[in-house]
Tab-separated table of C-alpha atoms and ligand atoms in Angstrom:
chain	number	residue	atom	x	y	z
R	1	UNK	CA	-109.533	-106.913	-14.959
R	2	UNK	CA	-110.347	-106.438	-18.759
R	3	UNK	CA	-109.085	-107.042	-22.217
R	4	UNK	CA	-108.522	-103.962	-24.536
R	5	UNK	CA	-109.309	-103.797	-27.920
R	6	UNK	CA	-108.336	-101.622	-30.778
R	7	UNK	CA	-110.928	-101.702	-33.645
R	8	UNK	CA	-109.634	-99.562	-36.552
R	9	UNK	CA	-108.931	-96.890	-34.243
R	10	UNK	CA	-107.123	-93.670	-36.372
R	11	UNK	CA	-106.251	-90.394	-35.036
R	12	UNK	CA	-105.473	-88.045	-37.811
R	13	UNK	CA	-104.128	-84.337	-36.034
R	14	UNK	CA	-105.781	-81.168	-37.360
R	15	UNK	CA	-103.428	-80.100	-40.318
R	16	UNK	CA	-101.481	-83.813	-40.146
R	17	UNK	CA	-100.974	-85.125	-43.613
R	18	UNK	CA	-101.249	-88.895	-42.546
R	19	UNK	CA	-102.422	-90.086	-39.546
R	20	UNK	CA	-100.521	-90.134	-36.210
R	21	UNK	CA	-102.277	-93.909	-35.655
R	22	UNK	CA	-103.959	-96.054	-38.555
R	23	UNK	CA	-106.029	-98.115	-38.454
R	24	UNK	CA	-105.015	-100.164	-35.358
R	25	UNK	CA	-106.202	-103.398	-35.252
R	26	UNK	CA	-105.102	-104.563	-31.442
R	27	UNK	CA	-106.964	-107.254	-29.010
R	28	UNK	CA	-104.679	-107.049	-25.366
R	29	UNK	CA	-105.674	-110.233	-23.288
R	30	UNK	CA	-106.686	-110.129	-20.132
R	31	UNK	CA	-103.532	-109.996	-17.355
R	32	UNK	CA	-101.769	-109.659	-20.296
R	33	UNK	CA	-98.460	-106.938	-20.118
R	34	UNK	CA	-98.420	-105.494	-23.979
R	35	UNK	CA	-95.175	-103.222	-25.067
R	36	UNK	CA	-95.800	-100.533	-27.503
R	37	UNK	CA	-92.058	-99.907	-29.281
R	38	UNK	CA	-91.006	-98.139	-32.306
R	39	UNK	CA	-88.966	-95.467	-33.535
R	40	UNK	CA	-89.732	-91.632	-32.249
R	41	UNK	CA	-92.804	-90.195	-33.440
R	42	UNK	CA	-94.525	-93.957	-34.608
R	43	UNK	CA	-97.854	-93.179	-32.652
R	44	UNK	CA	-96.830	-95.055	-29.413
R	45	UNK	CA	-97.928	-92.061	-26.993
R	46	UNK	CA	-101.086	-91.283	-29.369
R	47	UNK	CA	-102.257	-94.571	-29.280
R	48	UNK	CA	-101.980	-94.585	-25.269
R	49	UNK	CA	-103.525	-91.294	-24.736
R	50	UNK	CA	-106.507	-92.368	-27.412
R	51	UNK	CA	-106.738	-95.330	-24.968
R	52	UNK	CA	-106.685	-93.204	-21.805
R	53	UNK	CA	-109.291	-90.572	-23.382
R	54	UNK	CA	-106.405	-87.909	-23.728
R	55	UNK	CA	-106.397	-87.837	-27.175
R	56	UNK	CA	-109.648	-87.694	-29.466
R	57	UNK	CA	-110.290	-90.756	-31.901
R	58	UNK	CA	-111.387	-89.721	-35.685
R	59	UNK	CA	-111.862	-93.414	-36.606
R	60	UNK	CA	-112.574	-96.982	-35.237
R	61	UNK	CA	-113.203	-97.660	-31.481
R	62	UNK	CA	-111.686	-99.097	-28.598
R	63	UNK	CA	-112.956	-101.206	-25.836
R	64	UNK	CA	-112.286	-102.246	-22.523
R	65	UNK	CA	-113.800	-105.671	-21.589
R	66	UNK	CA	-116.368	-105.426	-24.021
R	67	UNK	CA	-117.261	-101.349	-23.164
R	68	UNK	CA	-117.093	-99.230	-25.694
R	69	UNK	CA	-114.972	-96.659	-24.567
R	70	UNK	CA	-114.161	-94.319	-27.527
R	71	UNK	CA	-116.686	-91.261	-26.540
R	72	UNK	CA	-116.143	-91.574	-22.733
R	73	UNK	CA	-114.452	-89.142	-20.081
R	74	UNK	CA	-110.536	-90.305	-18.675
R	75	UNK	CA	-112.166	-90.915	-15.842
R	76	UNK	CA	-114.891	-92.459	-16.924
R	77	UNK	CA	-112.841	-95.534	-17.940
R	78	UNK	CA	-111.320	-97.465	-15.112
R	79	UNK	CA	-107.402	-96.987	-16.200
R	80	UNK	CA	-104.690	-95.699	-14.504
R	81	UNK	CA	-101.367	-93.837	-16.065
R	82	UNK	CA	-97.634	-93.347	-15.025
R	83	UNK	CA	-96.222	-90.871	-17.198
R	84	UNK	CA	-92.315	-90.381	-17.903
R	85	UNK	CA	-92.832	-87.387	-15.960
R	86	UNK	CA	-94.360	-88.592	-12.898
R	87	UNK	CA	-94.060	-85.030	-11.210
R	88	UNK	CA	-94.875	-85.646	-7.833
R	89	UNK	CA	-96.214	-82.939	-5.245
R	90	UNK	CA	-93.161	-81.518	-3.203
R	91	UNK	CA	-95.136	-80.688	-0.229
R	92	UNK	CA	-96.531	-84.114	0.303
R	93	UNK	CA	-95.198	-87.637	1.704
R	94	UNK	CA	-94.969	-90.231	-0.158
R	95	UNK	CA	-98.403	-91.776	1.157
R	96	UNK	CA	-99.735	-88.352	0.172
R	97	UNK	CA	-99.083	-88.227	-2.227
R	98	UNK	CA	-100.107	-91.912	-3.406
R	99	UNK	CA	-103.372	-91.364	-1.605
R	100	UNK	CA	-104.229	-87.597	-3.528
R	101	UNK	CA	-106.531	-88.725	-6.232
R	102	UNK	CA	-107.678	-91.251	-4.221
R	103	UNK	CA	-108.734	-88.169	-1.672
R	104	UNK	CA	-109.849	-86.227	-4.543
R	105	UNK	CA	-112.467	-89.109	-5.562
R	106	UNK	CA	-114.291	-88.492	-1.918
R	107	UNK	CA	-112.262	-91.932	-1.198
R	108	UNK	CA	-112.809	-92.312	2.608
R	109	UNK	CA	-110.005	-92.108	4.625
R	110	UNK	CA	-109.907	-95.750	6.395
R	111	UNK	CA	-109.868	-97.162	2.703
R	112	UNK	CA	-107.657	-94.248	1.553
R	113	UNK	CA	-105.291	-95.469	4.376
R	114	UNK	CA	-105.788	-99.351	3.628
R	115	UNK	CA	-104.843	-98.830	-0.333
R	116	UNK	CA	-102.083	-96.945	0.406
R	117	UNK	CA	-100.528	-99.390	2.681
R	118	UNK	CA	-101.024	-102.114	0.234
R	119	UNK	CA	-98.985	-100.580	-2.657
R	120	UNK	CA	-96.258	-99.710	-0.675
R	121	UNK	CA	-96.078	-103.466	0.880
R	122	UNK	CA	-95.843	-104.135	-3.176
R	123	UNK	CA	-93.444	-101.726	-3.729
R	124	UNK	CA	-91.496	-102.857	-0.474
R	125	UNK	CA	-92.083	-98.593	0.723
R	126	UNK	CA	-93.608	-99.051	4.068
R	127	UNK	CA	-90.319	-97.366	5.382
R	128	UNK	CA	-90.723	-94.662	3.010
R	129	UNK	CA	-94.367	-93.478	3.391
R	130	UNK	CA	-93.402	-90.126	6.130
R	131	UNK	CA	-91.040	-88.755	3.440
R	132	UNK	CA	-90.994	-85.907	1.050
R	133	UNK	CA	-90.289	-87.058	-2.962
R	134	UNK	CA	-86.897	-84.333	-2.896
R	135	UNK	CA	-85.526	-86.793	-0.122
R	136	UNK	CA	-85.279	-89.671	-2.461
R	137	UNK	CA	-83.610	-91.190	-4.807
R	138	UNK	CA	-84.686	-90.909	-8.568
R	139	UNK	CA	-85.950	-95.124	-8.254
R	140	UNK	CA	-87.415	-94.284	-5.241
R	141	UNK	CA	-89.607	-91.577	-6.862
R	142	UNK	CA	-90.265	-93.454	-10.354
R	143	UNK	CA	-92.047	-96.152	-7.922
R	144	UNK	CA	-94.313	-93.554	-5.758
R	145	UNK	CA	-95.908	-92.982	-9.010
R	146	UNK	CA	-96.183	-96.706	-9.784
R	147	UNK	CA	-98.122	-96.335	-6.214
R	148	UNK	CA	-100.145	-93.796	-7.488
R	149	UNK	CA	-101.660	-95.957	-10.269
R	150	UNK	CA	-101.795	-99.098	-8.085
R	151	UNK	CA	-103.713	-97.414	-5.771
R	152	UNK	CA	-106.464	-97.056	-7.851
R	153	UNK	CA	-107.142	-100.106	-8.432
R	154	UNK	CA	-108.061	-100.339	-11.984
R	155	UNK	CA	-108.978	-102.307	-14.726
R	156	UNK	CA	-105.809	-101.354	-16.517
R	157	UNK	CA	-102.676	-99.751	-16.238
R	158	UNK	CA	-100.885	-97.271	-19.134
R	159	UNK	CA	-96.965	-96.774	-18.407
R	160	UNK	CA	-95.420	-94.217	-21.208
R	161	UNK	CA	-91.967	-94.548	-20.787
R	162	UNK	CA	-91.549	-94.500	-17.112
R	163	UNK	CA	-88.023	-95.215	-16.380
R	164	UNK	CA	-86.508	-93.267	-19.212
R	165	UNK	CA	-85.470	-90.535	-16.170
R	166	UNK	CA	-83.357	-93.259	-14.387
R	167	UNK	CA	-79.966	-93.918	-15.084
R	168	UNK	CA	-79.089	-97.039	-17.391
R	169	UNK	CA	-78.375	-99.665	-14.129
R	170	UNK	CA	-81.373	-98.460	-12.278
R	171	UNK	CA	-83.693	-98.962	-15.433
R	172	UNK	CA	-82.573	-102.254	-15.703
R	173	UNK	CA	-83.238	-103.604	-12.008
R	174	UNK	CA	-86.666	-101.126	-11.983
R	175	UNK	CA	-87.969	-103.189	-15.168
R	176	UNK	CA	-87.456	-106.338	-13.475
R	177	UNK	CA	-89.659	-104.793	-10.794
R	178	UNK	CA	-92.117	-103.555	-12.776
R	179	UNK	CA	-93.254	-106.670	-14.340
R	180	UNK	CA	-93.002	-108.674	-11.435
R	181	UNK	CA	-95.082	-106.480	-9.766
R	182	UNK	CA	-97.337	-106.922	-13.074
R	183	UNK	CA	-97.380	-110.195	-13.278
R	184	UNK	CA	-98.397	-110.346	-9.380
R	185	UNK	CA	-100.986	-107.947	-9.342
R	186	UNK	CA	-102.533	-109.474	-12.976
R	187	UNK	CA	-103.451	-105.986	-14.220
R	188	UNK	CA	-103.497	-105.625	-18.033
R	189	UNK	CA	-100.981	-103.391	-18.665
R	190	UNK	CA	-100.135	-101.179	-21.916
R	191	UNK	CA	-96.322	-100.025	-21.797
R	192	UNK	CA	-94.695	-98.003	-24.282
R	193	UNK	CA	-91.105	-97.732	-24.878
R	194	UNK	CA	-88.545	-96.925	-27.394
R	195	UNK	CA	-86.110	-98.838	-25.803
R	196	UNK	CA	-86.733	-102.575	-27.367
R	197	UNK	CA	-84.524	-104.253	-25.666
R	198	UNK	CA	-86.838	-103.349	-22.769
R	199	UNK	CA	-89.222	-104.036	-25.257
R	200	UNK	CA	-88.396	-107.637	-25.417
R	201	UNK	CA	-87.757	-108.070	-21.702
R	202	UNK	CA	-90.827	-107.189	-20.214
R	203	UNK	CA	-93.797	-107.534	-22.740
R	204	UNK	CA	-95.488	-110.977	-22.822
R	205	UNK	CA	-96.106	-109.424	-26.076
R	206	UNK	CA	-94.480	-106.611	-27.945
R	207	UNK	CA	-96.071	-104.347	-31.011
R	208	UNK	CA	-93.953	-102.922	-32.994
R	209	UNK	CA	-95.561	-99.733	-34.900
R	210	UNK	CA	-93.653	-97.344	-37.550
R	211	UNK	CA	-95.319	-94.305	-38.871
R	212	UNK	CA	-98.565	-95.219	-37.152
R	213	UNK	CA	-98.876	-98.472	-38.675
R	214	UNK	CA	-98.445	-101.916	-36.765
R	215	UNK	CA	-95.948	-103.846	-38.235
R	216	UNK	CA	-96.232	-107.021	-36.271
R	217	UNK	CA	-97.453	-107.976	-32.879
R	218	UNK	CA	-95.749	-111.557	-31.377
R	219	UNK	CA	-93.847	-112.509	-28.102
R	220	UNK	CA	-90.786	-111.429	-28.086
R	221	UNK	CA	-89.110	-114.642	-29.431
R	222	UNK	CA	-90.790	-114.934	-32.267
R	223	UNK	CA	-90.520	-110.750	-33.531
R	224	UNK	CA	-86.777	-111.901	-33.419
R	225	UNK	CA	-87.066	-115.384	-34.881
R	226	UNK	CA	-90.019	-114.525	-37.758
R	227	UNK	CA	-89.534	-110.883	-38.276
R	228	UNK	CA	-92.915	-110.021	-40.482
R	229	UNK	CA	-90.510	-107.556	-42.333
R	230	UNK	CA	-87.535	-106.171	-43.020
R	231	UNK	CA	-88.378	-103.283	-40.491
R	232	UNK	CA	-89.406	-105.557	-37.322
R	233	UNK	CA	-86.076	-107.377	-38.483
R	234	UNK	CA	-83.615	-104.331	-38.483
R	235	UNK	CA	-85.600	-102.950	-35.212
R	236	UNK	CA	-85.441	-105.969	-33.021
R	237	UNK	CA	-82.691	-107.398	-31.773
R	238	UNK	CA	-78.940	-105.821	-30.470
R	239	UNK	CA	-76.505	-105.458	-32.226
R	240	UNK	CA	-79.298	-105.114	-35.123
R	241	UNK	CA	-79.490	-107.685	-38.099
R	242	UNK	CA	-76.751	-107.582	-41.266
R	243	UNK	CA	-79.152	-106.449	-43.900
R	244	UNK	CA	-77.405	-106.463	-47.776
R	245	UNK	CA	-79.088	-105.742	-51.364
R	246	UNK	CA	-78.016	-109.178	-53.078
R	247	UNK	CA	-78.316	-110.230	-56.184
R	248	UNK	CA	-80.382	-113.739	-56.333
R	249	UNK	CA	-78.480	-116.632	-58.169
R	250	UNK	CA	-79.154	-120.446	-58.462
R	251	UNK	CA	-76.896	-120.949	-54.971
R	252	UNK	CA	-78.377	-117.803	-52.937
R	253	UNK	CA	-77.820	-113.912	-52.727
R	254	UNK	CA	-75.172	-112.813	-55.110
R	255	UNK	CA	-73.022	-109.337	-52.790
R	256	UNK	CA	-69.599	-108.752	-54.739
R	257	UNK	CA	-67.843	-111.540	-54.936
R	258	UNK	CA	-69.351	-113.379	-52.493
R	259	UNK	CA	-72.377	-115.906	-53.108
R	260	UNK	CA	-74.110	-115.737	-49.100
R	261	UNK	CA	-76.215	-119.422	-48.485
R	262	UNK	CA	-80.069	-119.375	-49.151
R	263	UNK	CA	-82.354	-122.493	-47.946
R	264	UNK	CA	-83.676	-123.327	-51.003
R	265	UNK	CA	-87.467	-123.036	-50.197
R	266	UNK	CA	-86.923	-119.571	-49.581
R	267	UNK	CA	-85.112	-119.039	-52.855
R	268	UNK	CA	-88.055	-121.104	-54.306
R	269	UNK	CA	-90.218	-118.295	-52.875
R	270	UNK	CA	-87.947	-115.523	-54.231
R	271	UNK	CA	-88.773	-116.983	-57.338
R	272	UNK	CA	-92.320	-117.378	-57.180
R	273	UNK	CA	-92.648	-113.869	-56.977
R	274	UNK	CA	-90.715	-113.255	-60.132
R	275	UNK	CA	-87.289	-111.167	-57.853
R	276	UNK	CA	-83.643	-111.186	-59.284
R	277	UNK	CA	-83.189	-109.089	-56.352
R	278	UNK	CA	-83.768	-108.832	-52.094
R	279	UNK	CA	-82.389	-108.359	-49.075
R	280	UNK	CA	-80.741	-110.497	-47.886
R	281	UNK	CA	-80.632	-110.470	-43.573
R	282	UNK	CA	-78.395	-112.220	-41.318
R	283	UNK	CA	-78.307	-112.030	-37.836
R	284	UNK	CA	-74.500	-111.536	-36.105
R	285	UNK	CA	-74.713	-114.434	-34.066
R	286	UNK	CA	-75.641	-116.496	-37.101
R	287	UNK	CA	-72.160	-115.697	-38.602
R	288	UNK	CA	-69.469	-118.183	-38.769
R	289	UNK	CA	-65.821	-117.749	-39.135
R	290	UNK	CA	-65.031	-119.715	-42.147
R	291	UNK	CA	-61.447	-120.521	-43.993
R	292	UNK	CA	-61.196	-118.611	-47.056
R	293	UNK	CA	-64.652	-118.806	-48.299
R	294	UNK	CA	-67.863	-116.380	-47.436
R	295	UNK	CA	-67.678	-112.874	-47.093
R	296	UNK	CA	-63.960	-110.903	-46.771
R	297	UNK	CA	-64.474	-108.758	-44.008
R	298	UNK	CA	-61.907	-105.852	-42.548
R	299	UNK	CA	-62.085	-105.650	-38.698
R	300	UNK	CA	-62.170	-101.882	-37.780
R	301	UNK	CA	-63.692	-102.340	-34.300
R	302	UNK	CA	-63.694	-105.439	-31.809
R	303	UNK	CA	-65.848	-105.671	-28.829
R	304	UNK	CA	-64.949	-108.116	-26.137
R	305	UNK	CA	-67.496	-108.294	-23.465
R	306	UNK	CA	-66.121	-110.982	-21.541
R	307	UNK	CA	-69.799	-113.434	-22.457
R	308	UNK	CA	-69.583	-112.436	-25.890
R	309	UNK	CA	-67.813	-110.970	-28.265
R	310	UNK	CA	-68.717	-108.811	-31.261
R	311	UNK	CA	-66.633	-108.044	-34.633
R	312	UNK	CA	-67.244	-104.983	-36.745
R	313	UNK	CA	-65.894	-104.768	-40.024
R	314	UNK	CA	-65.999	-103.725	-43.565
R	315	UNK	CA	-66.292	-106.080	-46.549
R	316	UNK	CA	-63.071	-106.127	-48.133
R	317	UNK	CA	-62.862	-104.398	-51.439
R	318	UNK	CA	-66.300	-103.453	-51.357
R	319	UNK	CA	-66.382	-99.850	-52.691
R	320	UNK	CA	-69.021	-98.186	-50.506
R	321	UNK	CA	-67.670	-99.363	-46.655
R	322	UNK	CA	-70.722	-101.245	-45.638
R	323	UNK	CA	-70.667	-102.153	-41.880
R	324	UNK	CA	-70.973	-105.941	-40.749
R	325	UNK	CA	-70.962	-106.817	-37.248
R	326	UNK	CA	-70.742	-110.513	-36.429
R	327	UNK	CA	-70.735	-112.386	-32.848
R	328	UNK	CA	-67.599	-114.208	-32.473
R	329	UNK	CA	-66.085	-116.890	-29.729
R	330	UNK	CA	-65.455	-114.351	-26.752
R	331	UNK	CA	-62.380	-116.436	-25.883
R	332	UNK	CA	-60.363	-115.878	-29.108
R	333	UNK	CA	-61.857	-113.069	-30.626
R	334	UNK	CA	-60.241	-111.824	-34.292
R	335	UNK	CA	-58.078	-108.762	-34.078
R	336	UNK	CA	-58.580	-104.778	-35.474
R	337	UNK	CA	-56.914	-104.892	-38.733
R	338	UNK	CA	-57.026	-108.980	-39.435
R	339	UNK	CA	-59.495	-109.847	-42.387
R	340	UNK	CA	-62.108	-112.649	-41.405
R	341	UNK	CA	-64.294	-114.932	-43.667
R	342	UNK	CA	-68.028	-114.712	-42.539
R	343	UNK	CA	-69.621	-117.091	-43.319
R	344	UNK	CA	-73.703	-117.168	-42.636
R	345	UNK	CA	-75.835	-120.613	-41.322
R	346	UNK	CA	-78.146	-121.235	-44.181
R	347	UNK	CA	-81.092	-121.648	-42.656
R	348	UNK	CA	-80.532	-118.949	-40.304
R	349	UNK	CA	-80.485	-116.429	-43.270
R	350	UNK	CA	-83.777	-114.326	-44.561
R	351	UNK	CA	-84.303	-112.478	-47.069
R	352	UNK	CA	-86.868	-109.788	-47.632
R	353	UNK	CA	-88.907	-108.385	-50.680
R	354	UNK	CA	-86.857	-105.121	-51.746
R	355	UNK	CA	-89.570	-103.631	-52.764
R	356	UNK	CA	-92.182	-104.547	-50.005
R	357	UNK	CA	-90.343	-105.155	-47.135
R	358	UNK	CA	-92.430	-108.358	-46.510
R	359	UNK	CA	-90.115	-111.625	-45.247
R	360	UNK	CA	-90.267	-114.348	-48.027
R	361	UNK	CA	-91.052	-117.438	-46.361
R	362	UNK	CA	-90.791	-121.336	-47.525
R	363	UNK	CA	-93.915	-121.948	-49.282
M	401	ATP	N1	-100.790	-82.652	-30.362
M	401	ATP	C1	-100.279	-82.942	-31.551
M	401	ATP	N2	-100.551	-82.220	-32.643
M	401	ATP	C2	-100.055	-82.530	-33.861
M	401	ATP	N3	-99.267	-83.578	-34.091
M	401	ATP	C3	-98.940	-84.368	-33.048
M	401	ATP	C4	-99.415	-84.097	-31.715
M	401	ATP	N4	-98.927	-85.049	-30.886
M	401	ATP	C5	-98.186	-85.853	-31.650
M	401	ATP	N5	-98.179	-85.470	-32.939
M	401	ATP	C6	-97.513	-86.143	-34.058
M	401	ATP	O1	-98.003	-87.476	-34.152
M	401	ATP	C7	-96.958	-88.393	-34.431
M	401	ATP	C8	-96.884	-89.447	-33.336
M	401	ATP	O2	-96.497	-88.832	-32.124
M	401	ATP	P1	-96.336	-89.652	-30.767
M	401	ATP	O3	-96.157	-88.654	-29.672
M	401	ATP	O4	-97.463	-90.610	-30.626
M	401	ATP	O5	-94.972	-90.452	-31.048
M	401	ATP	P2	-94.169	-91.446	-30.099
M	401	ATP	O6	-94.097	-92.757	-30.822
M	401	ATP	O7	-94.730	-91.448	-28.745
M	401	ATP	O8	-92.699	-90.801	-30.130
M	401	ATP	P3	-91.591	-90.626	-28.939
M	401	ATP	O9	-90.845	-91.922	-28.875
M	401	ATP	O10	-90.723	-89.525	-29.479
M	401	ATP	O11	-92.299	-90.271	-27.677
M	401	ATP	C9	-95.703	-87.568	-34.575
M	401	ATP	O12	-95.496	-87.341	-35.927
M	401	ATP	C10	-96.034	-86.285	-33.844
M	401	ATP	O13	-95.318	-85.193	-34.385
M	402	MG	MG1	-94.033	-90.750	-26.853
């Protein structure tokens, strides 16, 4: 088992204008399981592959346990990687073809056999290990590679997006497996998904990159509670955060007619910094429904899902349509057409520099 650590690693592509990674600044514990999200094309795969030694590393360095890594061979560094597209070999069982590289390594075949037998007890497979990979099912396969890595033994494990070939029920119950099985086996474990709701499910902590850059890198709970930014706030969290340009008065964040609550530290810090304007965020389960005061809002769309419900709307006689989405009491939910009040929980409300992006905090 090892730590990993980024140390102003960059990889700039031949012909790139900016770098694909910057400057990553990154210490993984060890044990730990650490989710790489963001948007398509934010360096998530790049930054994997420079860790694996697929992908060369212009700047910085990277260690594992306190090796310095950067200049050596894949194989050379103790990791193991399950791709999205785990191809496995047709021909071969499923112990086969867990027990190839392990074969290719001049492995002996009494320990080949004993490794083999141990992932699939993990990966409850023992049935499974005479068959061939078309004779399963698509879960089936995804965890034959998992066996693959596991097999291996190593100091850490690299997962780029492995369940994004399984159908939305089966990724759900497969992530659950996955980081049991992680947090069993105490590997340190670099995932990367888009998805950041799986984001926030399985990482013990999540980093959330855009355009190569980290943004912020937290547990789960407190990306969604402390946002560093406006982009971690708008990224994380489902349905995303309200986000509005306001106008900031003596009571909060001037938006049409409507004056939305501000804790006054934060407006205090608003004003430090010299702003008459930010953005104002709220998330939709911070809304309340309020009698004729906050924010006049047309429901177009209403989505009852039995444990919660969800409102979306536009605010009334606003010119440009701007969507608001707002969780409501599941067991009387407003209907399409009615006009709510929303009002927001003061000190539930952010706000964000407009120009920077940065959250403004109480001083
Ligand atoms: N081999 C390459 N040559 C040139 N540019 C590349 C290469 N691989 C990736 N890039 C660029 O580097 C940036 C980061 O790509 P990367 O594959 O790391 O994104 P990602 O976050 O994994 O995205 P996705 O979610 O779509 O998989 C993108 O702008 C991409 O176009
Ligand atoms: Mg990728």
């Amino acid at each position: 088992m090892a730590t990993v650590t980024y140390e102003t690693a960059t990889r700039m592509f031949p012909g790139a204008t900016r770098p694909a990674v910057s400057r990553l600044d990154l210490t993984i514990e060890d044990g730990e399981f650490l989710v790489l999200v963001g948007p398509s094309g934010c360096g998530k795969s790049t930054s994997l592959r420079m860790l694996a030694g697929l992908e060369f590393v212009n700047g910085g360095r990277i260690l594992i346990g306190d090796r310095d890594v950067t200049r050596l061979a894949p194989k050379e560094r103790d990791i193991a990687m399950v791709f999205q597209n785990y191809a496995l070999y047709p021909h071969m069982t499923v112990a086969e073809n867990m027990g190839f590289a392990l074969k290719m390594a001049g492995v002996p075949k009494q320990e080949r056999d004993r490794r083999v037998q141990e992932a699939a007890r993990l990966l409850d497979m023992e049935d499974l290990l005479g068959r061939k990979p078309a004779a399963m099912s698509g879960g089936q396969r995804q965890r034959v590679a998992m066996g693959r890595a596991i097999v291996r033994e190593p100091q850490v494990f690299l997962m780029d997006e492995p369940l994004s070939n399984l159908d939305a029920k089966l990724r759900v119950s497969t992530r659950t497996q996955i980081a049991a099985l992680q947090a069993r086996l105490g590997i340190t474990t670099v995932y990367v998904t888009h998805d950041q709701v799986e984001a926030m499910t399985m990482g013990d902590r999540v980093a959330v990159l855009k355009d190569g850059i980290l943004q912020q890198v937290d547990t789960p709970l407190r990306l969604y509670q402390v946002p560093a930014n406006v982009f971690v706030a708008g990224f994380i969290g489902s349905p995303a955060m309200n986000l509005f340009p306001v106008d900031l008065v003596a009571e909060g964040g001037r938006l049409g007619e409507t004056v939305l609550p501000v804790s006054p530290e934060i407006l205090a810090a608003a004003h430090a910094r010299g702003l008459d304007q930010a953005t104002y965020g709220v998330r939709p389960e911070s809304f309340r429904l309020a009698d004729g005061q906050g924010l006049p809002v047309t429901v177009t769309v209403v989505e009852a899902l039995g444990s919660d419900a969800f409102v979306y709307g536009t605010i009334a006689g606003a010119e440009n349509g701007r969507i608001v989405v707002a969780r409501v009491d599941p067991r009387r939910p407003p209907r399409k057409g009615d006009t709510v009040h929303l009002m927001p929980t003061t000190d539930e409300a952010y706000l964000f520099d407009p120009e920077t992006g940065e959250r403004l905090f109480s001083l």
